[in-house]
Coordinates of C-alpha atoms and ligand atoms in Angstrom, one line a residue:
X1 CA 22.3 -16.4 5.5
X2 CA 23.4 -12.9 4.3
X3 CA 23.5 -10.3 7.0
X4 CA 20.6 -7.9 7.3
X5 CA 21.3 -4.3 8.3
X6 CA 18.5 -3.3 10.6
X7 CA 17.7 0.1 12.1
X8 CA 15.1 0.1 14.9
X9 CA 13.5 3.5 15.1
X10 CA 10.2 5.3 14.6
X11 CA 8.5 7.7 12.3
X12 CA 8.3 10.5 14.8
X13 CA 10.7 9.3 17.4
X14 CA 14.2 9.3 15.8
X15 CA 17.6 10.9 16.1
X16 CA 19.6 13.1 13.8
X17 CA 22.1 10.3 13.5
X18 CA 19.5 7.9 12.2
X19 CA 18.4 10.4 9.6
X20 CA 22.0 10.7 8.5
X21 CA 22.4 6.9 8.2
X22 CA 19.3 6.6 6.1
X23 CA 20.1 9.6 3.8
X24 CA 23.6 8.2 3.3
X25 CA 22.1 4.9 2.0
X26 CA 19.8 6.9 -0.3
X27 CA 22.6 9.1 -1.6
X28 CA 24.7 6.1 -2.5
X29 CA 21.8 4.7 -4.6
X30 CA 21.1 2.0 -2.1
X31 CA 17.8 0.1 -1.4
X32 CA 15.9 0.5 1.8
X33 CA 12.8 -0.9 3.4
X34 CA 11.0 1.8 5.3
X35 CA 7.7 2.4 7.2
X36 CA 4.9 4.7 6.0
X37 CA 1.4 5.3 7.2
X38 CA 0.0 3.1 4.4
X39 CA 2.3 0.0 4.2
X40 CA 6.0 -0.6 4.3
X41 CA 7.9 0.6 1.1
X42 CA 11.0 -0.7 -0.6
X43 CA 12.7 2.4 -2.1
X44 CA 15.7 3.8 -4.0
X45 CA 16.7 7.0 -5.8
X46 CA 14.0 7.7 -8.4
X47 CA 16.6 9.4 -10.7
X48 CA 18.7 6.2 -11.0
X49 CA 17.8 3.5 -13.5
X50 CA 20.4 1.2 -11.8
X51 CA 18.9 1.6 -8.3
X52 CA 15.3 1.4 -9.5
X53 CA 16.0 -1.8 -11.4
X54 CA 17.1 -3.4 -8.1
X55 CA 13.6 -2.7 -6.7
X56 CA 12.0 -4.7 -9.6
X57 CA 14.5 -7.5 -9.1
X58 CA 14.0 -7.7 -5.4
X59 CA 10.2 -7.8 -5.6
X60 CA 10.0 -9.9 -8.8
X61 CA 7.8 -7.0 -10.1
X62 CA 6.8 -6.8 -13.8
X63 CA 8.8 -4.1 -15.5
X64 CA 5.7 -2.4 -16.9
X65 CA 4.4 -1.6 -13.5
X66 CA 5.5 1.9 -12.5
X67 CA 6.7 2.9 -9.0
X68 CA 5.3 5.7 -6.8
X69 CA 7.8 8.5 -6.2
X70 CA 7.9 9.8 -2.6
X71 CA 9.0 13.3 -1.8
X72 CA 9.2 15.5 1.3
X73 CA 7.5 18.7 0.1
X74 CA 5.5 20.4 -2.7
X75 CA 8.7 22.2 -3.7
X76 CA 10.5 18.9 -4.3
X77 CA 7.4 17.5 -6.1
X78 CA 7.4 20.5 -8.5
X79 CA 11.0 19.8 -9.4
X80 CA 10.2 16.4 -10.6
X81 CA 6.6 16.7 -12.0
X82 CA 4.3 19.2 -13.7
X83 CA 2.3 20.0 -10.5
X84 CA 1.2 23.3 -12.2
X85 CA -0.8 21.3 -14.7
X86 CA -3.1 19.9 -12.0
X87 CA -5.9 22.4 -11.7
X88 CA -7.0 21.2 -8.3
X89 CA -3.5 20.9 -6.8
X90 CA -4.0 23.8 -4.3
X91 CA -6.8 21.6 -2.7
X92 CA -5.0 18.3 -3.2
X93 CA -1.9 19.7 -1.4
X94 CA -4.0 19.8 1.8
X95 CA -4.3 16.0 1.8
X96 CA -0.5 15.7 2.1
X97 CA 1.3 14.3 4.0
X98 CA -1.1 11.4 3.5
X99 CA -2.2 8.3 1.6
X100 CA -2.7 9.9 -1.8
X101 CA -0.8 9.4 -5.0
X102 CA -1.4 11.8 -7.9
X103 CA -0.5 10.9 -11.5
X104 CA 1.0 13.9 -13.3
X105 CA 3.2 14.5 -16.3
X106 CA 6.8 13.8 -15.2
X107 CA 9.9 16.0 -15.6
X108 CA 13.2 14.7 -16.9
X109 CA 14.8 14.1 -13.5
X110 CA 12.8 10.9 -12.8
X111 CA 14.3 7.9 -14.6
X112 CA 12.4 5.7 -17.1
X113 CA 12.7 2.6 -15.0
X114 CA 10.8 4.3 -12.1
X115 CA 7.9 5.2 -14.4
X116 CA 8.1 2.0 -16.5
X117 CA 8.6 4.1 -19.6
X118 CA 5.5 6.2 -19.1
X119 CA 5.7 10.0 -19.4
X120 CA 3.6 10.3 -16.2
X121 CA 4.6 9.8 -12.6
X122 CA 2.7 9.0 -9.5
X123 CA 3.8 11.2 -6.6
X124 CA 3.0 11.4 -2.9
X125 CA 4.3 12.9 0.3
X126 CA 4.2 10.2 3.0
X127 CA 3.2 10.8 6.5
X128 CA 6.4 9.5 8.2
X129 CA 8.5 12.4 9.5
X130 CA 11.6 10.2 9.5
X131 CA 11.4 9.4 5.8
X132 CA 10.5 12.9 4.8
X133 CA 13.4 14.2 6.8
X134 CA 15.8 11.7 5.1
X135 CA 14.5 12.7 1.7
X136 CA 15.0 16.4 2.5
X137 CA 18.5 15.9 3.9
X138 CA 19.7 13.6 1.1
X139 CA 17.9 15.5 -1.7
X140 CA 16.9 12.1 -3.1
X141 CA 13.3 11.5 -4.4
X142 CA 12.4 7.9 -3.3
X143 CA 10.8 5.6 -5.9
X144 CA 9.0 3.0 -3.8
X145 CA 6.4 0.3 -4.3
X146 CA 5.1 -1.7 -1.4
X147 CA 7.7 -3.9 0.3
X148 CA 6.6 -7.4 -0.5
X149 CA 7.3 -10.0 -3.1
X150 CA 5.0 -9.2 -6.0
X151 CA 1.6 -10.8 -5.7
X152 CA 1.9 -11.4 -2.0
X153 CA 0.2 -9.3 0.8
X154 CA 1.9 -6.0 1.4
X155 CA 3.9 -5.7 4.7
X156 CA 2.5 -3.6 7.5
X157 CA 5.4 -4.5 9.9
X158 CA 9.1 -4.9 9.1
X159 CA 9.0 -8.4 10.5
X160 CA 6.6 -9.4 7.7
X161 CA 9.4 -9.2 5.0
X162 CA 12.6 -9.3 7.0
X163 CA 13.5 -12.8 5.8
X164 CA 12.4 -12.4 2.1
X165 CA 13.6 -8.9 1.4
X166 CA 16.1 -8.1 4.2
X167 CA 19.1 -9.8 2.5
X168 CA 18.4 -8.0 -0.8
X169 CA 18.4 -4.5 0.5
X170 CA 21.0 -2.2 2.1
X171 CA 18.9 -1.2 5.1
X172 CA 15.7 -2.2 6.8
X173 CA 14.1 0.5 8.9
X174 CA 12.1 -1.3 11.6
X175 CA 9.6 1.3 12.7
X176 CA 6.0 1.2 13.9
X177 CA 3.1 -0.8 12.4
X178 CA 1.6 1.0 9.4
X179 CA -1.5 2.9 10.6
X180 CA -3.8 2.4 7.6
X181 CA -2.5 -1.0 6.6
X182 CA -3.5 -0.6 2.9
X183 CA -1.9 1.3 0.0
X184 CA -2.5 4.9 -1.1
X185 CA -5.4 6.0 -3.2
X186 CA -4.0 6.5 -6.8
X187 CA -5.8 9.2 -8.8
X188 CA -5.6 10.7 -12.2
X189 CA -6.9 14.3 -12.1
X190 CA -8.2 16.0 -15.2
X191 CA -9.4 19.5 -14.5
X192 CA -12.3 19.3 -12.1
X193 CA -12.7 15.6 -12.6
X194 CA -10.7 12.7 -11.3
X195 CA -10.4 9.0 -11.8
X196 CA -9.5 6.7 -8.9
X197 CA -7.1 4.2 -10.5
X198 CA -6.6 2.3 -7.2
X199 CA -8.9 2.8 -4.2
X200 CA -7.1 3.4 -1.0
X201 CA -7.1 5.2 2.3
X202 CA -8.6 8.4 0.9
X203 CA -12.2 7.6 -0.2
X204 CA -14.3 8.8 -3.1
X205 CA -16.2 10.9 -0.6
X206 CA -13.0 12.7 0.5
X207 CA -12.2 13.4 -3.2
X208 CA -15.7 14.7 -3.9
X209 CA -15.0 17.5 -1.5
X210 CA -12.4 18.7 -4.1
X211 CA -13.6 17.5 -7.5
X212 CA -17.0 17.9 -9.2
X213 CA -16.8 14.4 -10.5
X214 CA -15.0 11.3 -9.2
X215 CA -15.1 7.9 -11.0
X216 CA -13.6 4.6 -10.2
X217 CA -11.3 2.8 -12.7
X218 CA -11.5 4.4 -16.1
X219 CA -13.9 3.8 -18.9
X220 CA -12.7 2.3 -22.2
X221 CA -9.8 3.9 -23.9
X222 CA -8.7 5.7 -20.7
X223 CA -5.3 4.9 -19.1
X224 CA -5.6 2.5 -16.3
X225 CA -3.0 1.9 -13.5
X226 CA -0.8 -0.8 -15.0
X227 CA -0.4 -2.5 -11.6
X228 CA -4.1 -3.2 -11.2
X229 CA -4.1 -5.9 -13.8
X230 CA -1.8 -8.2 -11.9
X231 CA -2.8 -10.6 -9.1
X232 CA -2.2 -9.1 -5.7
X233 CA -2.3 -9.6 -2.0
X234 CA -2.8 -13.3 -2.1
X235 CA -1.7 -15.6 0.8
X236 CA -0.1 -18.9 -0.1
X237 CA -3.1 -20.9 1.2
X238 CA -6.5 -20.7 -0.4
X239 CA -8.7 -18.0 1.0
X240 CA -12.4 -18.0 0.5
X241 CA -14.6 -15.0 1.1
X242 CA -18.2 -14.7 2.2
X243 CA -20.6 -12.7 4.4
X244 CA -21.1 -13.4 8.1
X245 CA -24.2 -15.6 7.7
X246 CA -22.5 -17.9 5.1
X247 CA -19.4 -18.1 7.2
X248 CA -21.3 -19.2 10.3
X249 CA -23.1 -21.9 8.2
X250 CA -19.8 -23.0 6.5
X251 CA -18.0 -23.3 9.8
X252 CA -20.6 -25.7 11.2
X253 CA -19.3 -28.2 8.7
X254 CA -15.7 -27.2 8.6
X255 CA -14.8 -26.5 12.2
X256 CA -11.1 -27.1 12.9
X257 CA -10.2 -27.3 9.2
X258 CA -10.6 -23.7 8.1
X259 CA -9.4 -20.5 9.8
X260 CA -12.1 -17.8 9.9
X261 CA -10.7 -14.2 9.4
X262 CA -13.6 -12.2 10.7
X263 CA -14.9 -9.2 12.6
X264 CA -15.0 -9.3 16.4
X265 CA -18.8 -9.6 16.2
X266 CA -18.6 -12.7 14.0
X267 CA -15.8 -14.2 16.1
X268 CA -18.0 -13.8 19.2
X269 CA -20.9 -15.6 17.5
X270 CA -18.6 -18.4 16.2
X271 CA -17.0 -18.9 19.6
X272 CA -14.0 -20.8 18.0
X273 CA -10.4 -19.9 17.1
X274 CA -10.5 -17.0 14.6
X275 CA -8.2 -14.2 13.3
X276 CA -9.9 -11.0 14.3
X277 CA -9.9 -8.2 11.8
X278 CA -11.5 -5.7 14.1
X279 CA -14.9 -4.3 14.9
X280 CA -17.3 -4.2 12.0
X281 CA -18.0 -0.5 12.4
X282 CA -14.3 0.4 12.6
X283 CA -12.9 0.1 9.0
X284 CA -9.6 1.6 10.1
X285 CA -9.1 -1.3 12.6
X286 CA -9.9 -3.7 9.8
X287 CA -7.6 -2.2 7.2
X288 CA -4.8 -2.0 9.8
X289 CA -5.0 -5.7 10.6
X290 CA -5.9 -7.1 7.1
X291 CA -2.5 -8.0 5.7
X292 CA -1.2 -9.2 9.0
X293 CA -4.2 -11.6 9.2
X294 CA -3.5 -12.9 5.7
X295 CA 0.1 -13.5 6.6
X296 CA -0.9 -15.2 9.9
X297 CA -3.1 -17.6 7.8
X298 CA 0.0 -18.9 6.0
X299 CA 1.8 -19.4 9.3
X300 CA -1.2 -21.3 10.8
X301 CA -1.7 -25.0 10.8
X302 CA -5.0 -24.6 8.8
X303 CA -5.3 -25.7 5.2
X304 CA -7.3 -22.7 4.2
X305 CA -9.1 -19.6 5.4
X306 CA -12.3 -17.8 5.0
X307 CA -12.6 -14.1 5.2
X308 CA -15.6 -11.9 6.0
X309 CA -16.9 -9.5 3.3
X310 CA -18.3 -6.0 3.8
X311 CA -20.7 -3.7 2.0
X312 CA -19.2 -1.6 -0.8
X313 CA -19.5 1.7 1.0
X314 CA -17.0 4.5 1.8
X315 CA -13.6 3.2 3.0
X316 CA -14.9 -0.4 2.9
X317 CA -14.7 -0.1 -1.0
X318 CA -10.9 0.0 -0.6
X319 CA -10.8 -2.8 1.9
X320 CA -13.0 -5.0 -0.3
X321 CA -10.8 -4.2 -3.3
X322 CA -7.9 -5.9 -1.4
X323 CA -10.1 -8.7 0.0
X324 CA -11.6 -9.6 -3.4
X325 CA -8.2 -9.8 -5.1
X326 CA -6.7 -11.9 -2.2
X327 CA -9.5 -14.5 -2.1
X328 CA -12.0 -16.6 -4.1
X329 CA -15.7 -16.3 -3.6
X330 CA -17.2 -19.2 -1.6
X331 CA -19.7 -21.0 -3.9
X332 CA -22.1 -23.3 -2.1
Ligands
LIG401 P1 2.6 -0.2 -5.3 O1 3.6 0.8 -5.2 O2 3.1 -1.6 -5.4 O3 1.5 0.0 -4.2 O4 1.9 0.1 -6.7 C1 1.8 1.4 -7.2 C2 0.5 1.6 -8.0 O5 0.5 2.9 -8.6 C3 0.4 0.5 -9.1 O6 -0.9 0.1 -9.3 C4 0.9 1.3 -10.3 O7 0.4 0.8 -11.5 C5 0.3 2.7 -10.0 N1 1.1 3.8 -10.7 C6 2.3 4.3 -10.4 N2 2.7 5.2 -11.3 C7 1.7 5.3 -12.2 C8 1.5 6.0 -13.4 N3 2.4 6.9 -13.9 N4 0.3 5.9 -14.1 C9 -0.6 5.0 -13.6 N5 -0.5 4.3 -12.5 C10 0.7 4.4 -11.8
LIG402 MG1 2.1 -3.3 -4.2

């Protein structure tokens, strides 16, 4: 097996030397796997077609699915995108560093491979001091989608993708577990209105504090996020989804054959081996554990799994977006 270059460090607990190692890889147009507060990213210089092409190849990502560009500051963002055209930017800025991606008109510096030929770019400032520092020191804007083979659950720990992506990149930064565990909220702002192209860690309620109107998706004729049309987040084994009551009934007949991926409360009622997502009133716990649980299902001896569903409210909307795309509805 090809050697994997691994750097064990943390987003806030790192040395000057480590920042230099990372920024050197970035300056040379290399590929790196790195931690963020949402999920792990696989990134390279957003100005270089050659480097960005390697990201698509490593992931097996469709070439019409643009990458998010990560920067260290508003100043850097303004060098690469028309931030001045976003009316609510002074308010949006306050959500960074954080799990928000804003679609804007791009400037020339960002290569066409990073934006899949679009004249817009999705930009964000990630909440990982180490990565922001490396971007600042290297001067390299980092184009980075989630670090996973396309279609599979995103990685929330370096160990999730070490075998599959490790040999294909120049450096794997093994930092802490991703706090949120699901991807950023992608928005298209238009004046005092905004469209959520992909729900994520910032909710519609958070955005309604800034915009007069916030819609999901985009009605006909409006640009949608290209990535949302592809299958996503799916484990290798079949995963069903259902609510707590149906899972309890289903498990009476399927005990020992199916792995329940459920809340702590449901696991307590079932009293059998389960993957626990977290407490039902703690969505952050659930999102943090979600992809890890999906990956554990594939490693388990069970033939398939069944995952608990949640009401479409607040942050659970984003969690359900991932669950619905990762699973099939249990029909009884
Ligand atoms: P990933 O980085 O794998 O989490 O995916 C990034 C998401 O952002 C995908 O759904 C992309 O389609 C979306 N995205 C990135 N850039 C743009 C853009 N310029 N316009 C619309 N959606 C974008
Ligand atoms: Mg992704």
